[in-house]
CSV table of C-alpha atoms in Angstrom, one decimal:
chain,number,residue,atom,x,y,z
A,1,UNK,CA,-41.1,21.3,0.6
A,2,UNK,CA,-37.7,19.8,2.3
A,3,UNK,CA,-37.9,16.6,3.1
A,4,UNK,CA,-37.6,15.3,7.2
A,5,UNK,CA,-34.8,13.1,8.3
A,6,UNK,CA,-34.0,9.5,7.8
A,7,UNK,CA,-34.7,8.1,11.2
A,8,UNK,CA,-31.9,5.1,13.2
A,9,UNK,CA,-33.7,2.9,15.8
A,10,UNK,CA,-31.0,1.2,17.4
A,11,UNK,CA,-29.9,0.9,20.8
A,12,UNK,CA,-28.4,-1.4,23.7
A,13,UNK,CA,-25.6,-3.1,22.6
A,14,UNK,CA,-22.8,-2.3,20.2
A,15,UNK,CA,-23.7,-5.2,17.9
A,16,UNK,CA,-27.1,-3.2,17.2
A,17,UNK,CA,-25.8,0.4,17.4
A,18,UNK,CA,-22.1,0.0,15.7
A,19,UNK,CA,-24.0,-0.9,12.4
A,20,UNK,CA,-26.9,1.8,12.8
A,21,UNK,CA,-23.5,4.1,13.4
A,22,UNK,CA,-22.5,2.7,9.7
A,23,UNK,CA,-25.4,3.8,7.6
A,24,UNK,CA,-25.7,7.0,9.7
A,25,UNK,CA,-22.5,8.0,8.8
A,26,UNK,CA,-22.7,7.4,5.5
A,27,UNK,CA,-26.2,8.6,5.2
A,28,UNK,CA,-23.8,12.3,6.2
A,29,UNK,CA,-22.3,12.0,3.5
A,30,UNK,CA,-25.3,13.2,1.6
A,31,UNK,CA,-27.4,16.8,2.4
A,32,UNK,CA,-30.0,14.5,3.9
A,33,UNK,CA,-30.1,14.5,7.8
A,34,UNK,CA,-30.3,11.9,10.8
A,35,UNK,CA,-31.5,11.8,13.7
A,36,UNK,CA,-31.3,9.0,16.0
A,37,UNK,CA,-33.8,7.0,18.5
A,38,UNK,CA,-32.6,5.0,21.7
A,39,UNK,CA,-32.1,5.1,25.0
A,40,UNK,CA,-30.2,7.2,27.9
A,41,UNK,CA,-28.9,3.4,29.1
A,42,UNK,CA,-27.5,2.1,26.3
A,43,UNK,CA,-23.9,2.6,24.1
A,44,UNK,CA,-25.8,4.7,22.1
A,45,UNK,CA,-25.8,7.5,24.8
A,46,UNK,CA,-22.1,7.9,24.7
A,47,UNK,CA,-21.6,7.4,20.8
A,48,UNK,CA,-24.5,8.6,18.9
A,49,UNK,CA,-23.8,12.6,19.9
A,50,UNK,CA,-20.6,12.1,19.7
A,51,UNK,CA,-20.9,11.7,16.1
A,52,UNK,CA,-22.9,14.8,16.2
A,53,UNK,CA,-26.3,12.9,15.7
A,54,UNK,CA,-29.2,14.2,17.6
A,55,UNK,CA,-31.1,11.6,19.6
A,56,UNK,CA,-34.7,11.3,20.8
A,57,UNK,CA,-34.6,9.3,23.9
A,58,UNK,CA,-37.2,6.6,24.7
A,59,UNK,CA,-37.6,4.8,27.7
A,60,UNK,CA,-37.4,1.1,27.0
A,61,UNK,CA,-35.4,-2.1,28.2
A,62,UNK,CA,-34.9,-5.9,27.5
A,63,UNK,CA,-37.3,-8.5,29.1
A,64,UNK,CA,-35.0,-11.3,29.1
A,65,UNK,CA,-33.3,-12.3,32.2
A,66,UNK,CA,-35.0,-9.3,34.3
A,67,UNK,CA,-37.7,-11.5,36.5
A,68,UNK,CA,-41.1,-11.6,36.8
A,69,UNK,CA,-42.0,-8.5,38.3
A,70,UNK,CA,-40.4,-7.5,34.6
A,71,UNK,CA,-42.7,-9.3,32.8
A,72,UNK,CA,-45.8,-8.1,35.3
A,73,UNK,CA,-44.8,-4.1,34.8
A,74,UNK,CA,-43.8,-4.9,30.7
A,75,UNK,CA,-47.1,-3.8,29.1
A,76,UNK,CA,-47.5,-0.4,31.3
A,77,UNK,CA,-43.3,0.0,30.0
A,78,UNK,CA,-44.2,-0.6,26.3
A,79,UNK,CA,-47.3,1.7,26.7
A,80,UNK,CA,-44.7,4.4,27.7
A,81,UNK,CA,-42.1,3.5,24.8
A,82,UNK,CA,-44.7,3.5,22.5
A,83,UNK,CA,-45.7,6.7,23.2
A,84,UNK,CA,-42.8,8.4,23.1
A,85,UNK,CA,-41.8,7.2,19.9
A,86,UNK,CA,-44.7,8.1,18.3
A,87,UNK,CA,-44.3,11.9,20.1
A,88,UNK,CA,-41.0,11.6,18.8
A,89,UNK,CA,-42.4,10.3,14.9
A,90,UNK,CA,-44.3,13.7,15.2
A,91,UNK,CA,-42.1,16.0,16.2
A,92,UNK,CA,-39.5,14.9,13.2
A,93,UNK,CA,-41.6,13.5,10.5
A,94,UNK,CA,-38.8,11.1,9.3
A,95,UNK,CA,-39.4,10.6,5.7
A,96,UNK,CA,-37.8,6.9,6.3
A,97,UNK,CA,-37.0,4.5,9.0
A,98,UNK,CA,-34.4,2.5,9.4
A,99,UNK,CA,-34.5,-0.2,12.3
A,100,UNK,CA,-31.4,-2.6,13.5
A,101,UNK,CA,-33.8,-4.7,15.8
A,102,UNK,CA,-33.3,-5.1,19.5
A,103,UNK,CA,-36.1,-3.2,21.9
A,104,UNK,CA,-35.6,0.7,21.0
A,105,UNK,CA,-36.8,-0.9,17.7
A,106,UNK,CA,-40.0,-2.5,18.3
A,107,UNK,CA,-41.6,0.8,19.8
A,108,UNK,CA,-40.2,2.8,17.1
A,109,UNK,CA,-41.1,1.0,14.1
A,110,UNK,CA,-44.9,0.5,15.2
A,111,UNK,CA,-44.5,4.4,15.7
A,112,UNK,CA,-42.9,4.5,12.3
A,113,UNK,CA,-45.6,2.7,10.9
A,114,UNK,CA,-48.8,4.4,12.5
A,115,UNK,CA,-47.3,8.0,11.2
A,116,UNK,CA,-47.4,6.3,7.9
A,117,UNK,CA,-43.1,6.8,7.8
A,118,UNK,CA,-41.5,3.7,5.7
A,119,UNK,CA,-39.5,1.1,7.5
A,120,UNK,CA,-36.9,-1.0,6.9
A,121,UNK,CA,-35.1,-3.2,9.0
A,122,UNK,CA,-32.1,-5.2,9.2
A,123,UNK,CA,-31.3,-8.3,10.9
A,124,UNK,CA,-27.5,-8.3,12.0
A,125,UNK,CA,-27.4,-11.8,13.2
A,126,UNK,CA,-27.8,-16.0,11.4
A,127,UNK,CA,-30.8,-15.8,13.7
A,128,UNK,CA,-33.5,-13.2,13.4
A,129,UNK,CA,-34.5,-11.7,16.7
A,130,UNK,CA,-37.9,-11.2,18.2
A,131,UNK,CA,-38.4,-7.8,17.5
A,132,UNK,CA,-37.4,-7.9,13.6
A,133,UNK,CA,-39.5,-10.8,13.3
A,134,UNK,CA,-42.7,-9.0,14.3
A,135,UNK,CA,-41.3,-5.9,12.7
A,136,UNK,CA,-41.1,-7.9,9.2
A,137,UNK,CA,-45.5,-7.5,9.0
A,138,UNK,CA,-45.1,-3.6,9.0
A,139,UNK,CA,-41.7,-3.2,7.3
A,140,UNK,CA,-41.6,-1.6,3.3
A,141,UNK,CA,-37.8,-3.7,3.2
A,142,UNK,CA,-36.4,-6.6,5.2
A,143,UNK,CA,-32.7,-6.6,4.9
A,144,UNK,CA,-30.4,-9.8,6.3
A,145,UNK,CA,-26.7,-10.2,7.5
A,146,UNK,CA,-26.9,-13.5,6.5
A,147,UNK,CA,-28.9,-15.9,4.2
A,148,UNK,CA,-31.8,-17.5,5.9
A,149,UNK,CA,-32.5,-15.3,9.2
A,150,UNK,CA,-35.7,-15.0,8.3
A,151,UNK,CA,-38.1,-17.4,7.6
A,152,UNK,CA,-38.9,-18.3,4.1
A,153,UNK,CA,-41.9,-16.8,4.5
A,154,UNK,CA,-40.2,-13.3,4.6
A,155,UNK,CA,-39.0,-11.6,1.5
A,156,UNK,CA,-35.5,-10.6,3.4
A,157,UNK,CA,-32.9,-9.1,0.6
A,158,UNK,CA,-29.4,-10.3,1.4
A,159,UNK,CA,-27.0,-7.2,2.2
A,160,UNK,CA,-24.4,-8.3,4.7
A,161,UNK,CA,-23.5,-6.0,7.5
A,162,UNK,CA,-22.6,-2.0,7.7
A,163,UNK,CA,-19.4,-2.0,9.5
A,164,UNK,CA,-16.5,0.8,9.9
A,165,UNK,CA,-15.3,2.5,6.9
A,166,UNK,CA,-11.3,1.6,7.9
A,167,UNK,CA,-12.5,-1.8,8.0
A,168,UNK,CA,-14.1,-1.7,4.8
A,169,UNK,CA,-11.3,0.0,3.0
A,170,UNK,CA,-9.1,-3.6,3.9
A,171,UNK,CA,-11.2,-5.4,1.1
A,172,UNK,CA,-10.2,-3.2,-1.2
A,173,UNK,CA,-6.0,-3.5,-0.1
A,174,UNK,CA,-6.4,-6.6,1.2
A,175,UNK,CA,-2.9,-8.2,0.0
A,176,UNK,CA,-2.7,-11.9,-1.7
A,177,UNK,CA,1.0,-12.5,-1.5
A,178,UNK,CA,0.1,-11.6,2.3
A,179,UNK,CA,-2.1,-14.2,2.4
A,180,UNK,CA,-0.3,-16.6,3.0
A,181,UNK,CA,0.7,-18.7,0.1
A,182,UNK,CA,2.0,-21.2,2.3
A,183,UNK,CA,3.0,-21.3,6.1
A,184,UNK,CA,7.0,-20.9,5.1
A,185,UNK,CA,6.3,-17.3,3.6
A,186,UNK,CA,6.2,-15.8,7.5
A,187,UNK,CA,8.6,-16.4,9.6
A,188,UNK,CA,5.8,-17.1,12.4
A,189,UNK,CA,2.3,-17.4,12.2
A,190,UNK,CA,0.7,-14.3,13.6
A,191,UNK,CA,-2.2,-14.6,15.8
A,192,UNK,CA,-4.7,-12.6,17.3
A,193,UNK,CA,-6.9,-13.3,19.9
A,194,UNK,CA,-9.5,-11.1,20.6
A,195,UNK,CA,-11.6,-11.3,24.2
A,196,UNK,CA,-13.9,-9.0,23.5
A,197,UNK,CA,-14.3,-5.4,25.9
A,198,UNK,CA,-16.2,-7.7,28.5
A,199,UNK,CA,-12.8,-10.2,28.3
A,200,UNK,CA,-13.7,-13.7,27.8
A,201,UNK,CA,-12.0,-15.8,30.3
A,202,UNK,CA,-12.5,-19.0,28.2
A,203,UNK,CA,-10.1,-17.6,25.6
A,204,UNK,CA,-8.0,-15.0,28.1
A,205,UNK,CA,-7.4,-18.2,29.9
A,206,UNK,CA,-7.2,-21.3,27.7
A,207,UNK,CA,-5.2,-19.5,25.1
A,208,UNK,CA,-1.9,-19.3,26.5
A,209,UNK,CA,-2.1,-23.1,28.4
A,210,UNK,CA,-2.9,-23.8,24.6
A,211,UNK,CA,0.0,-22.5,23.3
A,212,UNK,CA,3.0,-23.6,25.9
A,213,UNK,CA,2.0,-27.1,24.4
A,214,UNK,CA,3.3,-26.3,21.1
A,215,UNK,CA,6.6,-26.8,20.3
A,216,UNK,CA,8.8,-24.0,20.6
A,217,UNK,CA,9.5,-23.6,17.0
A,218,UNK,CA,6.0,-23.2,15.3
A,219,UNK,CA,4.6,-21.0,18.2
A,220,UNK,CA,2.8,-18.0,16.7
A,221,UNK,CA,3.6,-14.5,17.7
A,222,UNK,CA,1.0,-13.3,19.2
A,223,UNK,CA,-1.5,-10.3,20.2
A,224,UNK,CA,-4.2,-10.7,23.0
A,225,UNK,CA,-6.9,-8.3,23.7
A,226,UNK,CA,-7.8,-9.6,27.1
A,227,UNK,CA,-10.9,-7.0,28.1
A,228,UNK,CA,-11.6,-7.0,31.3
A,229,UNK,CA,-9.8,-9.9,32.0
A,230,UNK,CA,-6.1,-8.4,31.4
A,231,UNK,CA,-4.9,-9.4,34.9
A,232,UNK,CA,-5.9,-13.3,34.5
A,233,UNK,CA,-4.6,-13.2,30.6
A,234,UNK,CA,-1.2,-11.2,32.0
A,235,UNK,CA,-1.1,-14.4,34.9
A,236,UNK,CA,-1.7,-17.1,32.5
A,237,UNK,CA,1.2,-16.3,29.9
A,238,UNK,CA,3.7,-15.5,32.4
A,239,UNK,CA,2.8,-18.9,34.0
A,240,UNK,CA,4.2,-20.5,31.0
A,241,UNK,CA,6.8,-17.8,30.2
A,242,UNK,CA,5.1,-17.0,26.7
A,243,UNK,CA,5.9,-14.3,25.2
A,244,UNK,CA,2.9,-11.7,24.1
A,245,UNK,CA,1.6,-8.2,23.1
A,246,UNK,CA,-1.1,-7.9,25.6
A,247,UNK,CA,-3.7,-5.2,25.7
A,248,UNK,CA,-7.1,-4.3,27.2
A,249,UNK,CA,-8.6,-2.4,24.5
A,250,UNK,CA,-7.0,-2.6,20.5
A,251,UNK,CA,-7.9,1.2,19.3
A,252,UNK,CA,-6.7,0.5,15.8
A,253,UNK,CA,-8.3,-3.2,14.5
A,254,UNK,CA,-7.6,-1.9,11.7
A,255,UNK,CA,-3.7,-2.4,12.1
A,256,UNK,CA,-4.5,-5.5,14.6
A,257,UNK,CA,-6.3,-6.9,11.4
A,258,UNK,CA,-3.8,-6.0,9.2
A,259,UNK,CA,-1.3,-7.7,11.4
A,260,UNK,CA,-2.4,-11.0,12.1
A,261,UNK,CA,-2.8,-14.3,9.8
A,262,UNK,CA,-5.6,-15.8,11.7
A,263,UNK,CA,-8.0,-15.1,14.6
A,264,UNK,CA,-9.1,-16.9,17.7
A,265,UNK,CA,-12.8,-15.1,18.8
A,266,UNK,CA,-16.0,-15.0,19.9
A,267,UNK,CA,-18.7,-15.4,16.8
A,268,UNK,CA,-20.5,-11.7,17.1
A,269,UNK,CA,-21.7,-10.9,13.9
A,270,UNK,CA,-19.6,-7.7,12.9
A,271,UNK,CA,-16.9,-9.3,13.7
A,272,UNK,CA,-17.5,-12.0,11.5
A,273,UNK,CA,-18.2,-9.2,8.8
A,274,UNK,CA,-15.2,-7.5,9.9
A,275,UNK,CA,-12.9,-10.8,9.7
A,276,UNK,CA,-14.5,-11.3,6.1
A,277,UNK,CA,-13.3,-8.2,4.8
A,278,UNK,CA,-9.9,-8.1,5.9
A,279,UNK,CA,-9.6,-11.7,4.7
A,280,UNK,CA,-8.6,-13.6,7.8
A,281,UNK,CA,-9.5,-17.0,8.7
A,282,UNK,CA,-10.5,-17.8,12.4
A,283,UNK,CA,-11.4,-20.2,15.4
A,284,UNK,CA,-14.7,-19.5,16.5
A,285,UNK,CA,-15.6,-20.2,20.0
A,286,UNK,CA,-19.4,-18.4,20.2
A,287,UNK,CA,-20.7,-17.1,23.7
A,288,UNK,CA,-22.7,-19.7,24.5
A,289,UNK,CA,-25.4,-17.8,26.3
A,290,UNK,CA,-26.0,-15.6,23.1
A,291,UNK,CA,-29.7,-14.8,22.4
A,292,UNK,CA,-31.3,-17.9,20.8
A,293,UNK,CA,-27.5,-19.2,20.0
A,294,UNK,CA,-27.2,-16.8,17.7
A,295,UNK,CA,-23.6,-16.8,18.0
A,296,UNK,CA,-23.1,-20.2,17.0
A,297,UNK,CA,-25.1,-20.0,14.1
A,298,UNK,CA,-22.9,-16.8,12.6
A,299,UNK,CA,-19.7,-19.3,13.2
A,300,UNK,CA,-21.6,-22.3,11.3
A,301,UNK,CA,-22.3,-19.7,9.0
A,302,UNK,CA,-18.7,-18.6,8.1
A,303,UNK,CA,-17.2,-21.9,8.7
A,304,UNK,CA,-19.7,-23.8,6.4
A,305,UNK,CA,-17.8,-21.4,3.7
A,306,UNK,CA,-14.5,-22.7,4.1
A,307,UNK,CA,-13.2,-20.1,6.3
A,308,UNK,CA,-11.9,-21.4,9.7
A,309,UNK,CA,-12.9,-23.9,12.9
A,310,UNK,CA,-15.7,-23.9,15.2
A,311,UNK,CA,-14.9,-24.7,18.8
A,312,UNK,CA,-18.3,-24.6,20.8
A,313,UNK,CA,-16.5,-23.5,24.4
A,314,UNK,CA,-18.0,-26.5,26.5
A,315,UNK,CA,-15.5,-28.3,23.4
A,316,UNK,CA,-12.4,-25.6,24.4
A,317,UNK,CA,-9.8,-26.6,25.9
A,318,UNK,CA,-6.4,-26.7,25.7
A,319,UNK,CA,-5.7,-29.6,24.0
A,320,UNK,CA,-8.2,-29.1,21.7
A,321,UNK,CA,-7.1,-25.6,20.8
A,322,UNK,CA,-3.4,-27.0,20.3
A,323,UNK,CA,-4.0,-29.5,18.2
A,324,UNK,CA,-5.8,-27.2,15.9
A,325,UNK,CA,-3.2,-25.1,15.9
A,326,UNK,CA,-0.8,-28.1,15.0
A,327,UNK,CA,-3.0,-28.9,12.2
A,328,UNK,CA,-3.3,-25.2,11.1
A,329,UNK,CA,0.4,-24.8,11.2
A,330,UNK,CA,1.5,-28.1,10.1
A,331,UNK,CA,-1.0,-28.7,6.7
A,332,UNK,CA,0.8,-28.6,3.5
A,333,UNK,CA,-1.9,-27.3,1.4
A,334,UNK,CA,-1.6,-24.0,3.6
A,335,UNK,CA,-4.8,-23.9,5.8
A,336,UNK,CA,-3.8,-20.3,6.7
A,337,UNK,CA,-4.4,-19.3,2.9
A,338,UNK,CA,-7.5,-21.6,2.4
A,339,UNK,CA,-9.3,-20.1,5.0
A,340,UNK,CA,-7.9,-16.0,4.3
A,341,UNK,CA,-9.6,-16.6,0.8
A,342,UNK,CA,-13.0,-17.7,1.8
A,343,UNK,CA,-13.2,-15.7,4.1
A,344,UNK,CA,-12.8,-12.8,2.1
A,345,UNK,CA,-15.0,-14.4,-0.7
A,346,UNK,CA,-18.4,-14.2,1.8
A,347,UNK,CA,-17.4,-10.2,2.4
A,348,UNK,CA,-20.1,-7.8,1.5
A,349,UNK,CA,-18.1,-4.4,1.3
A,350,UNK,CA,-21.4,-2.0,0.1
A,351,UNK,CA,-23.6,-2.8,3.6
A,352,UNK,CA,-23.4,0.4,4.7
A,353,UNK,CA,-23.7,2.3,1.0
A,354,UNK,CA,-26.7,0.0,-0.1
A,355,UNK,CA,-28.6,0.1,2.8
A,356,UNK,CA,-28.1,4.4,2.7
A,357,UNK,CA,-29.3,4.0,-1.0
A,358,UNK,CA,-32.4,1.8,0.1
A,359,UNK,CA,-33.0,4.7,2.7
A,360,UNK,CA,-32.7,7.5,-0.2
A,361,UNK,CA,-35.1,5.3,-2.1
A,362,UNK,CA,-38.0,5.2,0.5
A,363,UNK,CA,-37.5,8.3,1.4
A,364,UNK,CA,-38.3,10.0,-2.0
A,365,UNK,CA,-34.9,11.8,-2.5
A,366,UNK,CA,-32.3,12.4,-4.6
A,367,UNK,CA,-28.7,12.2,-3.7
């Protein structure tokens, strides 16, 4: 008798569905199918099929931030999410479950466990979220991004994050003598800045005011994806007559990556996997209205290893942001270098393989 599908609850945002995208994909790779759960309002709507992964659509949103008539309709909401998940559970008999936490999960994996179909889960952020915490009682496996996520009281295996395969396939080139032996092996420091598809107006802004108060010899070269906020970025560096390779959207961070020596962003947590395995060193500046901080924990996280700055943005200005850069560019033991090298050493390339292989596992098969 065949075995049924390993199931993907993911949904919402990209930071929940890029890594569900991950395993999926490499899950593909094997004769075992996928199938996907999430909604018809999330990112998954757009990228799931395009992958060619068929979806079974639930009906479920966040709480937070929505209001109290939210809160008063929530339990009639969850009644229908559960529901459908478990009519989905039926109809596809997933012989495992694989959850990335947010609110398509929690439905799911209660559906996932009344069918008797083994879950795993797996925390992307330094902060576990609601819905993985409650999902830890009925999970086979807990998996974390990061060490402590979790409570101690959870048995949570360390895996690091499933991210894109050309991402991955930087730890394995990723170039020493690039990296940066010392600041007089480039001709300038190459930065990039990334604002996120939303555009961050802290960075799209502050950036370039930062930079015309270097001096004109040490200023990096630089590349700025501004988001939605390419207009104000385009504004800000003519006002000071800066020089810069400005975009909306970067298509290949792979190249982008590839390119640059260090990295001002925001502190999501694939791109904190994503700057570990290309080996680049950054300034953090976390969102600072991220989900239980979350943000600033993944920077504390990856700066506690040696492997750049954090700069909570109530802290960003300017002048802090230049002198930084000063210190960066000026430091005789090669800052660049320090930081490219630890970040690299927290890099956990097999995310998306092991968590596939934990899948295979549950699921009974072989591969």
């Amino acid at each position: 008798m065949s075995k049924g599908p390993i199931m993907i609850l993911a949904g919402g945002t990209g930071g929940h569905v890029f890594p569900g995208l991950a395993v999926a994909k490499e899950i593909s790779k094997s004769s075992v199918s996928v199938v996907w759960m999430g909604t018809r309002k999330g990112l998954e709507a757009k990228v799931v099929p395009e992958e060619g992964i068929e979806v079974e659509w639930i009906s479920v949103t966040g709480l937070r931030g929505r209001g109290i008539m939210a809160w008063v309709f929530a339990p009639f909401r969850l009644a229908l999410a559960l529901f459908q998940a478990f009519m989905a559970m039926r109809r596809r008999r997933p012989a495992a479950v694989l959850g990335f936490g947010g609110f398509v999960s929690g439905p799911g994996g209660v559906a996932a466990w009344l069918m008797g179909s083994p879950l795993l889960i797996h925390e992307q952020n330094a902060v576990a979220g609601t819905t993985n915490r409650i999902l830890t009682r009925f999970a086979k496996h807990t998996f974390q991004a990061f060490p402590d996520s979790f409570p101690k009281s959870v048995d949570a295996e360390l895996i690091g994050n499933p991210v894109r395969s050309e991402i991955v396939t930087l730890y394995d080139a990723y170039d020493v003598s690039k990296n940066r032996d010392s600041v007089d092996c480039i001709k300038r420091l190459r930065l990039l800045v990334l604002g996120g598809s939303q555009g961050a107006k802290a960075l799209n802004l502050r950036v370039p005011e930062a930079l015309a108060e270097l001096p004109q010899n040490v200023r990096p070269d630089v590349w700025h994806q501004a988001g939605r906020g390419l207009t104000e970025a385009r504004e800000a560096y003519s006002k000071y007559s800066l020089k810069v390779r400005l975009d909306d959207f970067i298509d290949d961070m792979q190249a982008a990556y590839s390119w640059a020596d260090l990295v001002i962003c925001r502190a999501g947590a694939l791109t904190i996997a994503e700057l570990s395995l290309a080996g680049l060193g950054a300034i953090l500046v976390p969102y600072p209205y991220s989900t239980d901080d979350h943000q600033l924990r993944n920077a504390q996280n990856f700066v506690s290893g040696g492997a750049g700055i954090v700069i909570p943005q109530n802290e960003f200005t300017p002048e802090k942001l230049s002198k930084e850069l000063n210190r960066i560019l000026l430091d005789s033991n090669s800052l660049i270098s320090i930081f490219a090298n630890n970040a690299r050493a927290q890099a956990l390339p097999e995310a998306s393989k092991n968590l596939a292989k934990a899948c295979f596992q549950y699921a009974g098969v072989q591969t």
